[in-house]
Structures are given as C-alpha cells and as structure tokens.
Amino acid sequence: MLQPFEQFKDIYIDRLIKLKKVYLVSQTYKRVVEHFAENERINILLTDYDSYQYAQVHFNAVKGDKYASIINLEKPEHKAKLEEMLSGQKYQLYWSVVKSADQLAKRLNEKYTDHIKRYIKKNTTWRIPKESEISPKFEVVFGELFITIQYSTQKLRVKFDEIEKA
C-alpha cells in the first residue's frame, strides 16, 4: 500500500501560522500499515487550509469519521491539543503534503503502470496501443489520493485505492 504523505512534525505548526494556513482538518488515515509496531497508534491525516470555509467543506465530507475535526491554530487550546497529539504515543500524524511530486510520479509509473492498464481495460472502452505511454497525475481531494489518467481527449479520475486493487 502506497503511503505518499509526510509525517507531521511540530516545526510545521509555526510555519503554517506564518503562511496563514491556520485551519487543519483531521481525519483517520488508513494508508499506513505498521506490520511490526509494538503499540498500535491511531493514524491521523491533517490537511491545511487558509480559509475556514474550505476547511468546513472538507470537514463536512468526512464528518462521519470519529477523528474528523477542524483545528484552528490561532486558538491556544487547539494548538496545545495538536502539540499534545504530536508528543504522545497514542497518535501518529501525517500531513497531506507530498515531499516530491516527481518522486511520487516516478513511483506510480514504476509500480502501478500494469495496475492502471488493467483498470483501464476492465473499466473503460479505451483501446490504448501497447507502444503508448500512460502518464498518470495525482491529486489529493479531502485527504484521498486520486489518479487522473488522460488518453487522447478522454480523461478519467479514479481513487488510487481502485488502481491498487486492479
């Protein structure tokens, strides 16, 4: 299972405040598999916003999640809770930021090209010649990784989970 996001660190908090990205939406993060972890930590994904309205839209999309919330870094109690979560053993925090988009694209092309071809063959009417290259692009929407595939004038956006299963 591909885990593309950065671990969230306490040094990011002040940087986000300086950038005026003070709203963080938290949600359960399921793309982490810790086979040999001694203590099961709760994996949380954080997504930053500079607008409360955008954070609210994201929150509304995941509000059924037990760990969904909007954290306002300008509120001392919210910031303190986030710092507590970072320092404890109960949570592992991730940030919906990819360190290198180029490296992620390379990993997708190396490991998942066959998966993408199988998905296209099974779920579309596209007939792509073998010599043609597929160049997927990725995007994150509400903490979910999506792959966008374009062939000729047709475009397809798919949850990455579906590609992994293909």
mmCIF file of C-alpha atoms in Angstrom:
data_model
loop_
_atom_site.group_PDB
_atom_site.id
_atom_site.type_symbol
_atom_site.label_atom_id
_atom_site.label_comp_id
_atom_site.label_asym_id
_atom_site.label_seq_id
_atom_site.Cartn_x
_atom_site.Cartn_y
_atom_site.Cartn_z
ATOM 1 C CA MET A 1 0.000 0.000 0.000
ATOM 2 C CA LEU A 2 1.436 3.332 -1.081
ATOM 3 C CA GLN A 3 1.755 5.924 1.702
ATOM 4 C CA PRO A 4 2.708 9.181 -0.049
ATOM 5 C CA PHE A 5 2.322 11.773 2.697
ATOM 6 C CA GLU A 6 4.787 13.403 5.060
ATOM 7 C CA GLN A 7 4.737 12.765 8.770
ATOM 8 C CA PHE A 8 3.538 15.905 10.508
ATOM 9 C CA LYS A 9 6.165 17.480 12.790
ATOM 10 C CA ASP A 10 5.871 20.186 15.405
ATOM 11 C CA ILE A 11 8.142 22.522 13.410
ATOM 12 C CA TYR A 12 5.365 22.783 10.807
ATOM 13 C CA ILE A 13 2.934 24.449 13.215
ATOM 14 C CA ASP A 14 4.649 27.851 13.366
ATOM 15 C CA ARG A 15 5.380 27.713 9.644
ATOM 16 C CA LEU A 16 1.679 27.142 8.882
ATOM 17 C CA ILE A 17 0.723 30.038 11.139
ATOM 18 C CA LYS A 18 3.194 32.317 9.327
ATOM 19 C CA LEU A 19 1.724 31.207 5.997
ATOM 20 C CA LYS A 20 -1.781 31.950 7.371
ATOM 21 C CA LYS A 21 -2.791 28.305 6.832
ATOM 22 C CA VAL A 22 -4.252 28.094 10.306
ATOM 23 C CA TYR A 23 -7.088 25.629 9.715
ATOM 24 C CA LEU A 24 -6.266 21.930 9.785
ATOM 25 C CA VAL A 25 -8.848 19.258 9.076
ATOM 26 C CA SER A 26 -8.103 15.971 10.786
ATOM 27 C CA GLN A 27 -9.379 12.564 9.755
ATOM 28 C CA THR A 28 -8.494 8.899 10.138
ATOM 29 C CA TYR A 29 -5.674 7.872 7.829
ATOM 30 C CA LYS A 30 -5.843 4.315 6.569
ATOM 31 C CA ARG A 31 -2.926 4.178 4.120
ATOM 32 C CA VAL A 32 -0.408 3.288 6.818
ATOM 33 C CA VAL A 33 0.460 -0.311 7.565
ATOM 34 C CA GLU A 34 2.754 -0.890 10.523
ATOM 35 C CA HIS A 35 3.370 -4.627 10.462
ATOM 36 C CA PHE A 36 5.797 -4.710 13.363
ATOM 37 C CA ALA A 37 4.542 -1.839 15.522
ATOM 38 C CA GLU A 38 4.602 -2.686 19.212
ATOM 39 C CA ASN A 39 1.860 -0.279 20.133
ATOM 40 C CA GLU A 40 -0.971 0.431 17.759
ATOM 41 C CA ARG A 41 -1.148 4.156 17.227
ATOM 42 C CA ILE A 42 -4.066 5.950 15.659
ATOM 43 C CA ASN A 43 -3.039 7.355 12.293
ATOM 44 C CA ILE A 44 -4.428 10.813 11.604
ATOM 45 C CA LEU A 45 -4.157 12.803 8.376
ATOM 46 C CA LEU A 46 -4.070 16.601 8.567
ATOM 47 C CA THR A 47 -4.919 18.877 5.643
ATOM 48 C CA ASP A 48 -4.195 22.607 5.891
ATOM 49 C CA TYR A 49 -6.361 25.499 4.677
ATOM 50 C CA ASP A 50 -6.099 29.273 4.743
ATOM 51 C CA SER A 51 -9.880 29.612 4.634
ATOM 52 C CA TYR A 52 -12.337 28.391 7.250
ATOM 53 C CA GLN A 53 -14.941 27.878 4.511
ATOM 54 C CA TYR A 54 -12.711 25.431 2.604
ATOM 55 C CA ALA A 55 -11.864 23.636 5.840
ATOM 56 C CA GLN A 56 -15.588 23.383 6.583
ATOM 57 C CA VAL A 57 -16.297 21.849 3.151
ATOM 58 C CA HIS A 58 -13.601 19.225 3.773
ATOM 59 C CA PHE A 59 -14.884 18.601 7.305
ATOM 60 C CA ASN A 60 -18.435 18.125 6.004
ATOM 61 C CA ALA A 61 -17.131 15.493 3.567
ATOM 62 C CA VAL A 62 -15.540 13.468 6.400
ATOM 63 C CA LYS A 63 -17.684 14.386 9.403
ATOM 64 C CA GLY A 64 -18.774 10.757 9.866
ATOM 65 C CA ASP A 65 -15.172 9.971 10.803
ATOM 66 C CA LYS A 66 -14.572 9.601 14.539
ATOM 67 C CA TYR A 67 -11.376 11.673 14.292
ATOM 68 C CA ALA A 68 -12.701 14.407 11.990
ATOM 69 C CA SER A 69 -12.314 17.920 13.322
ATOM 70 C CA ILE A 70 -11.247 21.410 12.386
ATOM 71 C CA ILE A 71 -8.188 22.591 14.288
ATOM 72 C CA ASN A 72 -7.669 26.337 14.389
ATOM 73 C CA LEU A 73 -4.002 27.046 15.115
ATOM 74 C CA GLU A 74 -4.890 30.568 16.273
ATOM 75 C CA LYS A 75 -6.815 29.092 19.215
ATOM 76 C CA PRO A 76 -4.362 28.252 22.024
ATOM 77 C CA GLU A 77 -6.385 25.232 23.169
ATOM 78 C CA HIS A 78 -6.432 23.774 19.635
ATOM 79 C CA LYS A 79 -2.715 24.367 19.175
ATOM 80 C CA ALA A 80 -1.991 22.809 22.595
ATOM 81 C CA LYS A 81 -4.067 19.726 21.741
ATOM 82 C CA LEU A 82 -2.202 19.302 18.446
ATOM 83 C CA GLU A 83 1.144 19.593 20.253
ATOM 84 C CA GLU A 84 -0.053 17.034 22.797
ATOM 85 C CA MET A 85 -1.017 14.658 19.986
ATOM 86 C CA LEU A 86 2.441 15.086 18.453
ATOM 87 C CA SER A 87 4.293 14.347 21.669
ATOM 88 C CA GLY A 88 2.293 11.324 22.788
ATOM 89 C CA GLN A 89 2.335 7.671 21.898
ATOM 90 C CA LYS A 90 -1.343 7.443 21.032
ATOM 91 C CA TYR A 91 -1.303 9.189 17.631
ATOM 92 C CA GLN A 92 0.827 9.253 14.513
ATOM 93 C CA LEU A 93 0.114 12.382 12.474
ATOM 94 C CA TYR A 94 0.539 12.736 8.735
ATOM 95 C CA TRP A 95 0.225 15.853 6.584
ATOM 96 C CA SER A 96 -1.446 15.679 3.178
ATOM 97 C CA VAL A 97 1.700 17.020 1.549
ATOM 98 C CA VAL A 98 3.995 15.076 -0.743
ATOM 99 C CA LYS A 99 7.709 15.791 -0.342
ATOM 100 C CA SER A 100 8.467 15.306 -4.027
ATOM 101 C CA ALA A 101 5.777 15.201 -6.692
ATOM 102 C CA ASP A 102 8.371 13.964 -9.188
ATOM 103 C CA GLN A 103 9.387 11.047 -6.959
ATOM 104 C CA LEU A 104 5.762 10.112 -6.378
ATOM 105 C CA ALA A 105 5.067 10.210 -10.118
ATOM 106 C CA LYS A 106 8.119 8.009 -10.691
ATOM 107 C CA ARG A 107 6.919 5.505 -8.070
ATOM 108 C CA LEU A 108 3.455 5.469 -9.621
ATOM 109 C CA ASN A 109 4.890 4.832 -13.080
ATOM 110 C CA GLU A 110 7.298 2.134 -11.874
ATOM 111 C CA LYS A 111 4.974 0.192 -9.617
ATOM 112 C CA TYR A 112 1.467 0.836 -10.848
ATOM 113 C CA THR A 113 1.590 1.053 -14.654
ATOM 114 C CA ASP A 114 0.268 -2.500 -15.004
ATOM 115 C CA HIS A 115 -2.441 -1.795 -12.436
ATOM 116 C CA ILE A 116 -3.502 1.288 -14.362
ATOM 117 C CA LYS A 117 -3.598 -0.628 -17.650
ATOM 118 C CA ARG A 118 -5.704 -3.380 -16.060
ATOM 119 C CA TYR A 119 -8.060 -0.780 -14.591
ATOM 120 C CA ILE A 120 -8.465 0.946 -17.978
ATOM 121 C CA LYS A 121 -9.052 -2.348 -19.780
ATOM 122 C CA LYS A 122 -11.642 -3.508 -17.255
ATOM 123 C CA ASN A 123 -13.473 -0.222 -16.621
ATOM 124 C CA THR A 124 -13.310 1.773 -19.850
ATOM 125 C CA THR A 125 -13.774 1.332 -23.568
ATOM 126 C CA TRP A 126 -10.373 2.876 -24.275
ATOM 127 C CA ARG A 127 -8.133 0.870 -26.581
ATOM 128 C CA ILE A 128 -4.636 2.114 -25.976
ATOM 129 C CA PRO A 129 -1.871 0.788 -28.229
ATOM 130 C CA LYS A 130 0.931 -1.032 -26.390
ATOM 131 C CA GLU A 131 3.543 1.465 -27.536
ATOM 132 C CA SER A 132 1.589 4.360 -25.998
ATOM 133 C CA GLU A 133 2.672 5.630 -22.616
ATOM 134 C CA ILE A 134 0.241 6.398 -19.853
ATOM 135 C CA SER A 135 1.267 9.323 -17.665
ATOM 136 C CA PRO A 136 -0.945 9.464 -14.611
ATOM 137 C CA LYS A 137 -1.126 12.577 -12.492
ATOM 138 C CA PHE A 138 -2.130 12.565 -8.876
ATOM 139 C CA GLU A 139 -4.109 14.914 -6.709
ATOM 140 C CA VAL A 140 -5.376 14.941 -3.160
ATOM 141 C CA VAL A 141 -9.040 15.659 -2.504
ATOM 142 C CA PHE A 142 -10.309 15.672 1.094
ATOM 143 C CA GLY A 143 -7.334 13.603 2.181
ATOM 144 C CA GLU A 144 -7.906 10.978 -0.510
ATOM 145 C CA LEU A 145 -5.354 10.256 -3.217
ATOM 146 C CA PHE A 146 -6.740 10.305 -6.773
ATOM 147 C CA ILE A 147 -5.080 9.425 -10.065
ATOM 148 C CA THR A 148 -6.002 11.311 -13.231
ATOM 149 C CA ILE A 149 -5.401 9.461 -16.465
ATOM 150 C CA GLN A 150 -5.695 11.135 -19.831
ATOM 151 C CA TYR A 151 -5.706 9.443 -23.192
ATOM 152 C CA SER A 152 -6.345 11.433 -26.331
ATOM 153 C CA THR A 153 -9.296 13.693 -25.451
ATOM 154 C CA GLN A 154 -10.644 11.449 -22.700
ATOM 155 C CA LYS A 155 -9.921 11.961 -19.031
ATOM 156 C CA LEU A 156 -10.550 9.710 -16.067
ATOM 157 C CA ARG A 157 -10.171 10.478 -12.352
ATOM 158 C CA VAL A 158 -10.056 7.444 -10.066
ATOM 159 C CA LYS A 159 -9.429 6.858 -6.374
ATOM 160 C CA PHE A 160 -5.978 5.385 -6.016
ATOM 161 C CA ASP A 161 -7.451 2.538 -3.933
ATOM 162 C CA GLU A 162 -9.197 1.327 -7.096
ATOM 163 C CA ILE A 163 -5.931 1.325 -9.036
ATOM 164 C CA GLU A 164 -4.167 -0.649 -6.290
ATOM 165 C CA LYS A 165 -6.904 -3.290 -6.375
ATOM 166 C CA ALA A 166 -6.732 -3.711 -10.174
#
